[in-house]
């Protein structure tokens, strides 16, 4: 019976191509939009990952890593005095304006490292860490390099009119977060206070319903076209449950082929676009692939219910109609 189901599915090349191509587009859009959303969220916490500090101490009212609420010098000494704290160094992390040689301005993240330890300095692609000992020296990250006209070692520019844990909380009254907690604090801030989740969420919902309507209509037309064959199978004693399994097999096959092709196109798009370091910040974690696969299969199964309902109610006598 399953071989018959596959022959029925692929017998009409036009409808089979319509089903697969619709799911390819749906899968691609799910992954592309989802990757943009994940990439944007991961980019917001990039400063935390770059520095790699095990514990971050900040003002209790701080809501994200991009907010600037400086601590006092005495706060650093209070943190260092907490039992169990082996070391603590200051760090400045804030958004600043850069004045380029061509007269343009760009907003970038500024990391201010401790002069003695340089803790938190990133891996350098060009140049050496010794250059940081020079007065007013800076490291330019990949994400900011293009915005700053791709500066090289030795280039200069003006920046802000200048060249370029619970125990801690209890003891100091300051907020102390692990690296992971600080990441989620920042992500939660952007989820609640920006329009990114709503705008991308609306687009994904529209993709889901548009995809389901196209696939559903095509499956219904497929059932109408093949109702005589289903009627003949019923007349020969095939049960409604067997026919249901045949339709579900067709739906799953179309879903697997469509999702596989769509995921492949999304992967190629991500490679061409440059991934997370590109301007549109693409990132495709494995949970996004799982969620997209489940949604695509859900579209197929929900659409198949239309055909199943039609076939189950089908009378075997339809095979004798003219």
PDB file of C-alpha atoms in Angstrom:
ATOM      1  CA  UNK A   1       0.000   0.000   0.000  1.00  0.00           C
ATOM      2  CA  UNK A   2       2.802   2.384   0.799  1.00  0.00           C
ATOM      3  CA  UNK A   3       4.316   1.887  -2.656  1.00  0.00           C
ATOM      4  CA  UNK A   4       0.941   2.755  -4.138  1.00  0.00           C
ATOM      5  CA  UNK A   5       0.828   5.883  -1.979  1.00  0.00           C
ATOM      6  CA  UNK A   6       4.225   7.002  -3.257  1.00  0.00           C
ATOM      7  CA  UNK A   7       3.245   6.357  -6.890  1.00  0.00           C
ATOM      8  CA  UNK A   8       0.049   8.348  -6.394  1.00  0.00           C
ATOM      9  CA  UNK A   9       2.030  11.210  -4.863  1.00  0.00           C
ATOM     10  CA  UNK A  10       4.679  11.415  -7.566  1.00  0.00           C
ATOM     11  CA  UNK A  11       2.335  10.528 -10.414  1.00  0.00           C
ATOM     12  CA  UNK A  12       1.171  14.132 -10.657  1.00  0.00           C
ATOM     13  CA  UNK A  13       4.482  15.921 -11.078  1.00  0.00           C
ATOM     14  CA  UNK A  14       2.924  19.387 -11.070  1.00  0.00           C
ATOM     15  CA  UNK A  15       1.201  19.007  -7.684  1.00  0.00           C
ATOM     16  CA  UNK A  16       4.193  17.208  -6.194  1.00  0.00           C
ATOM     17  CA  UNK A  17       6.473  20.044  -7.312  1.00  0.00           C
ATOM     18  CA  UNK A  18       4.017  22.610  -5.902  1.00  0.00           C
ATOM     19  CA  UNK A  19       3.974  20.857  -2.515  1.00  0.00           C
ATOM     20  CA  UNK A  20       7.749  20.501  -2.307  1.00  0.00           C
ATOM     21  CA  UNK A  21       8.537  24.005  -3.584  1.00  0.00           C
ATOM     22  CA  UNK A  22       6.045  25.549  -1.137  1.00  0.00           C
ATOM     23  CA  UNK A  23       7.698  23.772   1.776  1.00  0.00           C
ATOM     24  CA  UNK A  24      11.162  24.720   0.518  1.00  0.00           C
ATOM     25  CA  UNK A  25      10.174  28.392   0.652  1.00  0.00           C
ATOM     26  CA  UNK A  26       8.548  27.973   4.076  1.00  0.00           C
ATOM     27  CA  UNK A  27      11.581  26.148   5.476  1.00  0.00           C
ATOM     28  CA  UNK A  28      13.980  28.704   4.044  1.00  0.00           C
ATOM     29  CA  UNK A  29      12.032  31.648   5.490  1.00  0.00           C
ATOM     30  CA  UNK A  30      11.688  29.968   8.890  1.00  0.00           C
ATOM     31  CA  UNK A  31      15.431  29.409   9.114  1.00  0.00           C
ATOM     32  CA  UNK A  32      16.438  32.707   7.519  1.00  0.00           C
ATOM     33  CA  UNK A  33      14.229  34.852   9.754  1.00  0.00           C
ATOM     34  CA  UNK A  34      14.990  32.723  12.792  1.00  0.00           C
ATOM     35  CA  UNK A  35      18.719  32.955  12.113  1.00  0.00           C
ATOM     36  CA  UNK A  36      18.525  36.733  11.898  1.00  0.00           C
ATOM     37  CA  UNK A  37      16.694  36.851  15.218  1.00  0.00           C
ATOM     38  CA  UNK A  38      19.188  34.509  16.915  1.00  0.00           C
ATOM     39  CA  UNK A  39      22.096  36.390  15.365  1.00  0.00           C
ATOM     40  CA  UNK A  40      20.849  39.726  16.658  1.00  0.00           C
ATOM     41  CA  UNK A  41      20.292  38.331  20.148  1.00  0.00           C
ATOM     42  CA  UNK A  42      23.736  36.706  20.212  1.00  0.00           C
ATOM     43  CA  UNK A  43      25.358  39.905  18.946  1.00  0.00           C
ATOM     44  CA  UNK A  44      23.921  41.811  21.917  1.00  0.00           C
ATOM     45  CA  UNK A  45      25.850  39.527  24.285  1.00  0.00           C
ATOM     46  CA  UNK A  46      29.056  39.401  22.226  1.00  0.00           C
ATOM     47  CA  UNK A  47      30.855  41.800  24.627  1.00  0.00           C
ATOM     48  CA  UNK A  48      30.275  39.367  27.489  1.00  0.00           C
ATOM     49  CA  UNK A  49      31.633  36.422  25.510  1.00  0.00           C
ATOM     50  CA  UNK A  50      34.647  38.374  24.204  1.00  0.00           C
ATOM     51  CA  UNK A  51      35.762  39.418  27.688  1.00  0.00           C
ATOM     52  CA  UNK A  52      35.152  35.996  29.217  1.00  0.00           C
ATOM     53  CA  UNK A  53      34.967  37.159  32.833  1.00  0.00           C
ATOM     54  CA  UNK A  54      33.585  34.468  35.198  1.00  0.00           C
ATOM     55  CA  UNK A  55      31.702  37.044  37.310  1.00  0.00           C
ATOM     56  CA  UNK A  56      30.495  40.528  36.404  1.00  0.00           C
ATOM     57  CA  UNK A  57      29.905  43.144  39.126  1.00  0.00           C
ATOM     58  CA  UNK A  58      27.818  46.175  38.245  1.00  0.00           C
ATOM     59  CA  UNK A  59      25.212  48.624  39.454  1.00  0.00           C
ATOM     60  CA  UNK A  60      22.057  46.794  40.654  1.00  0.00           C
ATOM     61  CA  UNK A  61      19.928  48.836  38.241  1.00  0.00           C
ATOM     62  CA  UNK A  62      21.898  47.789  35.167  1.00  0.00           C
ATOM     63  CA  UNK A  63      19.609  46.007  32.678  1.00  0.00           C
ATOM     64  CA  UNK A  64      21.986  45.091  29.843  1.00  0.00           C
ATOM     65  CA  UNK A  65      25.662  45.085  28.965  1.00  0.00           C
ATOM     66  CA  UNK A  66      25.177  48.117  26.712  1.00  0.00           C
ATOM     67  CA  UNK A  67      23.988  50.364  29.528  1.00  0.00           C
ATOM     68  CA  UNK A  68      26.612  52.544  31.183  1.00  0.00           C
ATOM     69  CA  UNK A  69      26.396  52.916  34.964  1.00  0.00           C
ATOM     70  CA  UNK A  70      29.983  53.409  36.227  1.00  0.00           C
ATOM     71  CA  UNK A  71      30.977  52.218  39.679  1.00  0.00           C
ATOM     72  CA  UNK A  72      33.121  54.148  42.139  1.00  0.00           C
ATOM     73  CA  UNK A  73      36.786  53.316  42.717  1.00  0.00           C
ATOM     74  CA  UNK A  74      35.847  52.387  46.277  1.00  0.00           C
ATOM     75  CA  UNK A  75      33.424  49.774  44.919  1.00  0.00           C
ATOM     76  CA  UNK A  76      36.353  47.931  43.336  1.00  0.00           C
ATOM     77  CA  UNK A  77      38.167  47.794  46.667  1.00  0.00           C
ATOM     78  CA  UNK A  78      35.005  46.570  48.397  1.00  0.00           C
ATOM     79  CA  UNK A  79      34.675  43.730  45.898  1.00  0.00           C
ATOM     80  CA  UNK A  80      38.327  42.785  46.330  1.00  0.00           C
ATOM     81  CA  UNK A  81      37.844  42.653  50.086  1.00  0.00           C
ATOM     82  CA  UNK A  82      35.069  40.036  49.895  1.00  0.00           C
ATOM     83  CA  UNK A  83      36.176  36.676  51.261  1.00  0.00           C
ATOM     84  CA  UNK A  84      36.767  34.177  48.434  1.00  0.00           C
ATOM     85  CA  UNK A  85      37.472  36.821  45.766  1.00  0.00           C
ATOM     86  CA  UNK A  86      41.026  36.234  44.533  1.00  0.00           C
ATOM     87  CA  UNK A  87      41.156  39.164  42.151  1.00  0.00           C
ATOM     88  CA  UNK A  88      39.005  41.842  40.546  1.00  0.00           C
ATOM     89  CA  UNK A  89      39.868  44.378  37.849  1.00  0.00           C
ATOM     90  CA  UNK A  90      37.937  47.376  36.530  1.00  0.00           C
ATOM     91  CA  UNK A  91      36.445  47.489  33.038  1.00  0.00           C
ATOM     92  CA  UNK A  92      34.650  50.164  31.064  1.00  0.00           C
ATOM     93  CA  UNK A  93      32.129  49.002  28.480  1.00  0.00           C
ATOM     94  CA  UNK A  94      30.030  51.648  26.760  1.00  0.00           C
ATOM     95  CA  UNK A  95      28.876  53.023  23.418  1.00  0.00           C
ATOM     96  CA  UNK A  96      30.965  55.903  22.097  1.00  0.00           C
ATOM     97  CA  UNK A  97      31.085  58.071  18.977  1.00  0.00           C
ATOM     98  CA  UNK A  98      34.091  57.788  16.648  1.00  0.00           C
ATOM     99  CA  UNK A  99      35.122  60.647  14.344  1.00  0.00           C
ATOM    100  CA  UNK A 100      36.677  59.286  11.134  1.00  0.00           C
ATOM    101  CA  UNK A 101      39.148  61.033   8.860  1.00  0.00           C
ATOM    102  CA  UNK A 102      36.527  61.455   6.123  1.00  0.00           C
ATOM    103  CA  UNK A 103      34.375  63.498   8.521  1.00  0.00           C
ATOM    104  CA  UNK A 104      31.792  60.797   9.261  1.00  0.00           C
ATOM    105  CA  UNK A 105      30.767  59.588  12.707  1.00  0.00           C
ATOM    106  CA  UNK A 106      30.128  56.008  13.814  1.00  0.00           C
ATOM    107  CA  UNK A 107      28.853  54.576  17.092  1.00  0.00           C
ATOM    108  CA  UNK A 108      30.897  51.649  18.419  1.00  0.00           C
ATOM    109  CA  UNK A 109      31.356  49.692  21.643  1.00  0.00           C
ATOM    110  CA  UNK A 110      34.379  50.757  23.685  1.00  0.00           C
ATOM    111  CA  UNK A 111      36.118  48.285  26.001  1.00  0.00           C
ATOM    112  CA  UNK A 112      38.345  49.906  28.610  1.00  0.00           C
ATOM    113  CA  UNK A 113      40.788  47.300  29.987  1.00  0.00           C
ATOM    114  CA  UNK A 114      42.813  47.287  33.182  1.00  0.00           C
ATOM    115  CA  UNK A 115      46.227  48.857  32.516  1.00  0.00           C
ATOM    116  CA  UNK A 116      48.137  46.307  34.601  1.00  0.00           C
ATOM    117  CA  UNK A 117      46.576  42.998  33.544  1.00  0.00           C
ATOM    118  CA  UNK A 118      44.844  43.767  30.212  1.00  0.00           C
ATOM    119  CA  UNK A 119      42.311  41.129  31.247  1.00  0.00           C
ATOM    120  CA  UNK A 120      39.575  40.675  28.678  1.00  0.00           C
ATOM    121  CA  UNK A 121      41.641  41.559  25.634  1.00  0.00           C
ATOM    122  CA  UNK A 122      40.472  39.607  22.566  1.00  0.00           C
ATOM    123  CA  UNK A 123      42.543  37.456  20.239  1.00  0.00           C
ATOM    124  CA  UNK A 124      44.285  39.775  17.796  1.00  0.00           C
ATOM    125  CA  UNK A 125      44.259  38.950  14.070  1.00  0.00           C
ATOM    126  CA  UNK A 126      46.936  41.552  13.290  1.00  0.00           C
ATOM    127  CA  UNK A 127      49.328  43.406  15.552  1.00  0.00           C
ATOM    128  CA  UNK A 128      50.495  42.294  19.002  1.00  0.00           C
ATOM    129  CA  UNK A 129      49.353  42.797  22.572  1.00  0.00           C
ATOM    130  CA  UNK A 130      52.458  44.913  23.209  1.00  0.00           C
ATOM    131  CA  UNK A 131      50.846  47.697  21.190  1.00  0.00           C
ATOM    132  CA  UNK A 132      48.287  48.114  23.974  1.00  0.00           C
ATOM    133  CA  UNK A 133      50.993  49.507  26.248  1.00  0.00           C
ATOM    134  CA  UNK A 134      51.180  52.572  24.022  1.00  0.00           C
ATOM    135  CA  UNK A 135      49.234  55.643  25.051  1.00  0.00           C
ATOM    136  CA  UNK A 136      45.637  55.769  23.746  1.00  0.00           C
ATOM    137  CA  UNK A 137      45.967  52.458  21.880  1.00  0.00           C
ATOM    138  CA  UNK A 138      42.826  50.523  20.846  1.00  0.00           C
ATOM    139  CA  UNK A 139      41.919  47.178  19.309  1.00  0.00           C
ATOM    140  CA  UNK A 140      39.261  47.229  16.556  1.00  0.00           C
ATOM    141  CA  UNK A 141      36.930  44.219  16.415  1.00  0.00           C
ATOM    142  CA  UNK A 142      35.767  42.561  13.212  1.00  0.00           C
ATOM    143  CA  UNK A 143      32.169  43.693  13.722  1.00  0.00           C
ATOM    144  CA  UNK A 144      33.290  47.340  13.940  1.00  0.00           C
ATOM    145  CA  UNK A 145      36.112  47.246  11.389  1.00  0.00           C
ATOM    146  CA  UNK A 146      33.983  47.880   8.313  1.00  0.00           C
ATOM    147  CA  UNK A 147      32.160  50.739  10.050  1.00  0.00           C
ATOM    148  CA  UNK A 148      35.537  52.376  10.709  1.00  0.00           C
ATOM    149  CA  UNK A 149      36.737  52.016   7.095  1.00  0.00           C
ATOM    150  CA  UNK A 150      38.811  48.904   7.900  1.00  0.00           C
ATOM    151  CA  UNK A 151      41.661  50.576   9.824  1.00  0.00           C
ATOM    152  CA  UNK A 152      45.137  49.022   9.889  1.00  0.00           C
ATOM    153  CA  UNK A 153      47.787  48.878  12.585  1.00  0.00           C
ATOM    154  CA  UNK A 154      49.008  52.415  13.214  1.00  0.00           C
ATOM    155  CA  UNK A 155      45.902  54.240  11.947  1.00  0.00           C
ATOM    156  CA  UNK A 156      44.425  56.945  14.207  1.00  0.00           C
ATOM    157  CA  UNK A 157      40.961  58.386  14.787  1.00  0.00           C
ATOM    158  CA  UNK A 158      39.152  60.450  17.390  1.00  0.00           C
ATOM    159  CA  UNK A 159      36.918  58.793  19.969  1.00  0.00           C
ATOM    160  CA  UNK A 160      34.656  60.977  22.092  1.00  0.00           C
ATOM    161  CA  UNK A 161      36.922  63.890  21.154  1.00  0.00           C
ATOM    162  CA  UNK A 162      40.030  61.899  22.200  1.00  0.00           C
ATOM    163  CA  UNK A 163      42.407  59.745  20.200  1.00  0.00           C
ATOM    164  CA  UNK A 164      42.721  56.481  20.019  1.00  0.00           C
ATOM    165  CA  UNK A 165      27.726  35.819  42.825  1.00  0.00           C
ATOM    166  CA  UNK A 166      25.754  36.152  45.607  1.00  0.00           C
ATOM    167  CA  UNK A 167      28.513  36.688  48.186  1.00  0.00           C
ATOM    168  CA  UNK A 168      29.630  39.824  46.459  1.00  0.00           C
ATOM    169  CA  UNK A 169      26.069  41.122  46.344  1.00  0.00           C
ATOM    170  CA  UNK A 170      25.537  40.462  50.029  1.00  0.00           C
ATOM    171  CA  UNK A 171      28.810  42.106  51.047  1.00  0.00           C
ATOM    172  CA  UNK A 172      28.760  45.161  48.780  1.00  0.00           C
ATOM    173  CA  UNK A 173      25.156  45.706  47.743  1.00  0.00           C
ATOM    174  CA  UNK A 174      26.242  45.634  44.101  1.00  0.00           C
ATOM    175  CA  UNK A 175      24.856  43.249  41.494  1.00  0.00           C
ATOM    176  CA  UNK A 176      27.023  40.211  40.661  1.00  0.00           C
ATOM    177  CA  UNK A 177      26.270  37.931  37.702  1.00  0.00           C
ATOM    178  CA  UNK A 178      27.913  34.868  36.249  1.00  0.00           C
ATOM    179  CA  UNK A 179      28.792  35.104  32.567  1.00  0.00           C
ATOM    180  CA  UNK A 180      25.718  33.076  31.585  1.00  0.00           C
ATOM    181  CA  UNK A 181      23.398  35.066  33.865  1.00  0.00           C
ATOM    182  CA  UNK A 182      24.691  38.345  32.466  1.00  0.00           C
ATOM    183  CA  UNK A 183      24.132  37.064  28.911  1.00  0.00           C
ATOM    184  CA  UNK A 184      20.501  36.215  29.665  1.00  0.00           C
ATOM    185  CA  UNK A 185      19.990  39.517  31.482  1.00  0.00           C
ATOM    186  CA  UNK A 186      21.047  41.340  28.320  1.00  0.00           C
ATOM    187  CA  UNK A 187      18.975  39.110  26.012  1.00  0.00           C
ATOM    188  CA  UNK A 188      15.915  39.539  28.237  1.00  0.00           C
ATOM    189  CA  UNK A 189      16.333  43.309  28.092  1.00  0.00           C
ATOM    190  CA  UNK A 190      16.340  43.329  24.283  1.00  0.00           C
ATOM    191  CA  UNK A 191      13.416  40.899  24.140  1.00  0.00           C
ATOM    192  CA  UNK A 192      11.288  43.117  26.373  1.00  0.00           C
ATOM    193  CA  UNK A 193      12.354  46.570  25.219  1.00  0.00           C
ATOM    194  CA  UNK A 194      12.804  46.316  21.454  1.00  0.00           C
ATOM    195  CA  UNK A 195      10.515  45.504  18.552  1.00  0.00           C
ATOM    196  CA  UNK A 196      12.774  42.740  17.224  1.00  0.00           C
ATOM    197  CA  UNK A 197      10.802  39.757  18.651  1.00  0.00           C
ATOM    198  CA  UNK A 198       7.432  41.185  17.581  1.00  0.00           C
ATOM    199  CA  UNK A 199       8.445  42.062  14.009  1.00  0.00           C
ATOM    200  CA  UNK A 200      10.184  38.764  13.319  1.00  0.00           C
ATOM    201  CA  UNK A 201       7.485  36.827  15.179  1.00  0.00           C
ATOM    202  CA  UNK A 202       4.750  38.340  13.005  1.00  0.00           C
ATOM    203  CA  UNK A 203       6.639  37.460   9.834  1.00  0.00           C
ATOM    204  CA  UNK A 204       7.100  33.853  10.988  1.00  0.00           C
ATOM    205  CA  UNK A 205       3.405  33.505  11.872  1.00  0.00           C
ATOM    206  CA  UNK A 206       2.478  34.807   8.422  1.00  0.00           C
ATOM    207  CA  UNK A 207       4.864  32.343   6.802  1.00  0.00           C
ATOM    208  CA  UNK A 208       3.274  29.501   8.791  1.00  0.00           C
ATOM    209  CA  UNK A 209      -0.308  30.290   7.794  1.00  0.00           C
ATOM    210  CA  UNK A 210       0.478  31.130   4.187  1.00  0.00           C
ATOM    211  CA  UNK A 211       2.444  27.899   3.862  1.00  0.00           C
ATOM    212  CA  UNK A 212      -0.346  25.897   5.465  1.00  0.00           C
ATOM    213  CA  UNK A 213      -2.970  27.411   3.157  1.00  0.00           C
ATOM    214  CA  UNK A 214      -0.967  26.639   0.010  1.00  0.00           C
ATOM    215  CA  UNK A 215      -0.027  23.115   1.079  1.00  0.00           C
ATOM    216  CA  UNK A 216      -3.557  22.450   2.393  1.00  0.00           C
ATOM    217  CA  UNK A 217      -5.217  23.486  -0.842  1.00  0.00           C
ATOM    218  CA  UNK A 218      -2.790  21.401  -2.868  1.00  0.00           C
ATOM    219  CA  UNK A 219      -3.407  18.333  -0.706  1.00  0.00           C
ATOM    220  CA  UNK A 220      -7.168  18.819  -1.068  1.00  0.00           C
ATOM    221  CA  UNK A 221      -6.881  19.026  -4.853  1.00  0.00           C
ATOM    222  CA  UNK A 222      -4.697  15.951  -4.712  1.00  0.00           C
ATOM    223  CA  UNK A 223      -7.442  14.080  -2.803  1.00  0.00           C
ATOM    224  CA  UNK A 224     -10.105  15.166  -5.295  1.00  0.00           C
ATOM    225  CA  UNK A 225      -8.013  14.081  -8.239  1.00  0.00           C
ATOM    226  CA  UNK A 226      -7.342  10.647  -6.740  1.00  0.00           C
ATOM    227  CA  UNK A 227     -10.709   9.984  -5.112  1.00  0.00           C
ATOM    228  CA  UNK A 228     -11.488   7.221  -7.620  1.00  0.00           C
ATOM    229  CA  UNK A 229      -8.292   5.410  -6.727  1.00  0.00           C
ATOM    230  CA  UNK A 230      -9.043   5.745  -3.015  1.00  0.00           C
ATOM    231  CA  UNK A 231     -12.612   4.592  -3.721  1.00  0.00           C
ATOM    232  CA  UNK A 232     -11.295   1.534  -5.563  1.00  0.00           C
ATOM    233  CA  UNK A 233      -9.029   0.672  -2.650  1.00  0.00           C
ATOM    234  CA  UNK A 234     -11.979   1.000  -0.276  1.00  0.00           C
ATOM    235  CA  UNK A 235     -14.094  -1.217  -2.523  1.00  0.00           C
ATOM    236  CA  UNK A 236     -11.369  -3.861  -2.336  1.00  0.00           C
ATOM    237  CA  UNK A 237     -11.567  -3.825   1.465  1.00  0.00           C
ATOM    238  CA  UNK A 238      -8.827  -1.373   2.401  1.00  0.00           C
ATOM    239  CA  UNK A 239      -9.599   0.158   5.784  1.00  0.00           C
ATOM    240  CA  UNK A 240      -9.865   3.889   6.451  1.00  0.00           C
ATOM    241  CA  UNK A 241      -6.905   3.603   8.845  1.00  0.00           C
ATOM    242  CA  UNK A 242      -4.711   2.163   6.086  1.00  0.00           C
ATOM    243  CA  UNK A 243      -5.704   4.974   3.732  1.00  0.00           C
ATOM    244  CA  UNK A 244      -4.971   7.475   6.511  1.00  0.00           C
ATOM    245  CA  UNK A 245      -1.482   6.044   6.947  1.00  0.00           C
ATOM    246  CA  UNK A 246      -0.933   6.303   3.181  1.00  0.00           C
ATOM    247  CA  UNK A 247      -1.792  10.013   3.226  1.00  0.00           C
ATOM    248  CA  UNK A 248       0.369  10.605   6.313  1.00  0.00           C
ATOM    249  CA  UNK A 249       3.280   8.912   4.545  1.00  0.00           C
ATOM    250  CA  UNK A 250       2.811  11.226   1.577  1.00  0.00           C
ATOM    251  CA  UNK A 251       2.719  14.262   3.873  1.00  0.00           C
ATOM    252  CA  UNK A 252       5.852  13.208   5.784  1.00  0.00           C
ATOM    253  CA  UNK A 253       7.783  12.501   2.596  1.00  0.00           C
ATOM    254  CA  UNK A 254       6.915  15.888   1.139  1.00  0.00           C
ATOM    255  CA  UNK A 255       7.823  17.545   4.447  1.00  0.00           C
ATOM    256  CA  UNK A 256      11.211  15.835   4.655  1.00  0.00           C
ATOM    257  CA  UNK A 257      12.137  16.672   1.068  1.00  0.00           C
ATOM    258  CA  UNK A 258      10.917  20.259   1.363  1.00  0.00           C
ATOM    259  CA  UNK A 259      12.619  20.909   4.703  1.00  0.00           C
ATOM    260  CA  UNK A 260      15.886  19.345   3.568  1.00  0.00           C
ATOM    261  CA  UNK A 261      16.051  21.496   0.455  1.00  0.00           C
ATOM    262  CA  UNK A 262      14.963  24.635   2.329  1.00  0.00           C
ATOM    263  CA  UNK A 263      17.506  24.068   5.100  1.00  0.00           C
ATOM    264  CA  UNK A 264      20.225  23.576   2.510  1.00  0.00           C
ATOM    265  CA  UNK A 265      19.353  26.864   0.801  1.00  0.00           C
ATOM    266  CA  UNK A 266      19.286  28.634   4.175  1.00  0.00           C
ATOM    267  CA  UNK A 267      22.732  27.233   4.958  1.00  0.00           C
ATOM    268  CA  UNK A 268      24.106  28.448   1.623  1.00  0.00           C
ATOM    269  CA  UNK A 269      22.536  31.863   2.231  1.00  0.00           C
ATOM    270  CA  UNK A 270      24.210  32.025   5.645  1.00  0.00           C
ATOM    271  CA  UNK A 271      27.618  31.171   4.200  1.00  0.00           C
ATOM    272  CA  UNK A 272      27.292  33.720   1.409  1.00  0.00           C
ATOM    273  CA  UNK A 273      26.021  36.409   3.796  1.00  0.00           C
ATOM    274  CA  UNK A 274      28.969  35.921   6.140  1.00  0.00           C
ATOM    275  CA  UNK A 275      27.330  34.370   9.198  1.00  0.00           C
ATOM    276  CA  UNK A 276      27.254  36.092  12.570  1.00  0.00           C
ATOM    277  CA  UNK A 277      30.039  38.526  11.665  1.00  0.00           C
ATOM    278  CA  UNK A 278      28.029  39.946   8.749  1.00  0.00           C
ATOM    279  CA  UNK A 279      25.901  43.085   8.883  1.00  0.00           C
ATOM    280  CA  UNK A 280      22.677  41.074   9.209  1.00  0.00           C
ATOM    281  CA  UNK A 281      24.160  38.846  11.954  1.00  0.00           C
ATOM    282  CA  UNK A 282      23.057  35.323  11.017  1.00  0.00           C
ATOM    283  CA  UNK A 283      23.271  32.512  13.578  1.00  0.00           C
ATOM    284  CA  UNK A 284      21.575  29.116  13.298  1.00  0.00           C
ATOM    285  CA  UNK A 285      21.769  27.149  16.574  1.00  0.00           C
ATOM    286  CA  UNK A 286      20.580  23.544  16.506  1.00  0.00           C
ATOM    287  CA  UNK A 287      17.343  24.271  18.471  1.00  0.00           C
ATOM    288  CA  UNK A 288      16.280  26.560  15.612  1.00  0.00           C
ATOM    289  CA  UNK A 289      16.678  23.684  13.159  1.00  0.00           C
ATOM    290  CA  UNK A 290      14.577  21.427  15.406  1.00  0.00           C
ATOM    291  CA  UNK A 291      11.824  24.027  15.835  1.00  0.00           C
ATOM    292  CA  UNK A 292      11.745  24.764  12.098  1.00  0.00           C
ATOM    293  CA  UNK A 293      11.565  21.053  11.277  1.00  0.00           C
ATOM    294  CA  UNK A 294       8.689  20.535  13.727  1.00  0.00           C
ATOM    295  CA  UNK A 295       6.778  23.498  12.269  1.00  0.00           C
ATOM    296  CA  UNK A 296       7.221  22.291   8.694  1.00  0.00           C
ATOM    297  CA  UNK A 297       6.075  18.775   9.597  1.00  0.00           C
ATOM    298  CA  UNK A 298       3.131  20.297  11.501  1.00  0.00           C
ATOM    299  CA  UNK A 299       2.122  22.191   8.356  1.00  0.00           C
ATOM    300  CA  UNK A 300       2.214  18.949   6.367  1.00  0.00           C
ATOM    301  CA  UNK A 301       0.247  16.936   8.919  1.00  0.00           C
ATOM    302  CA  UNK A 302      -2.388  19.630   9.467  1.00  0.00           C
ATOM    303  CA  UNK A 303      -2.780  20.026   5.721  1.00  0.00           C
ATOM    304  CA  UNK A 304      -3.033  16.254   5.315  1.00  0.00           C
ATOM    305  CA  UNK A 305      -6.029  16.219   7.669  1.00  0.00           C
ATOM    306  CA  UNK A 306      -8.043  17.853   4.882  1.00  0.00           C
ATOM    307  CA  UNK A 307      -7.285  14.949   2.554  1.00  0.00           C
ATOM    308  CA  UNK A 308      -7.815  12.382   5.315  1.00  0.00           C
ATOM    309  CA  UNK A 309     -11.257  13.771   6.109  1.00  0.00           C
ATOM    310  CA  UNK A 310     -12.181  13.638   2.433  1.00  0.00           C
ATOM    311  CA  UNK A 311     -10.939  10.065   1.971  1.00  0.00           C
ATOM    312  CA  UNK A 312     -12.463   8.685   5.187  1.00  0.00           C
ATOM    313  CA  UNK A 313     -15.918   9.955   4.165  1.00  0.00           C
ATOM    314  CA  UNK A 314     -15.476   8.683   0.631  1.00  0.00           C
ATOM    315  CA  UNK A 315     -17.998   6.093  -0.553  1.00  0.00           C
ATOM    316  CA  UNK A 316     -16.593   3.114  -2.505  1.00  0.00           C
ATOM    317  CA  UNK A 317     -19.340   3.597  -5.082  1.00  0.00           C
ATOM    318  CA  UNK A 318     -17.519   6.686  -6.388  1.00  0.00           C
ATOM    319  CA  UNK A 319     -15.419   4.352  -8.544  1.00  0.00           C
ATOM    320  CA  UNK A 320     -18.504   3.505 -10.621  1.00  0.00           C
ATOM    321  CA  UNK A 321     -19.508   7.085 -11.331  1.00  0.00           C
ATOM    322  CA  UNK A 322     -19.157   8.389 -14.838  1.00  0.00           C
TER     323      UNK A 322
END
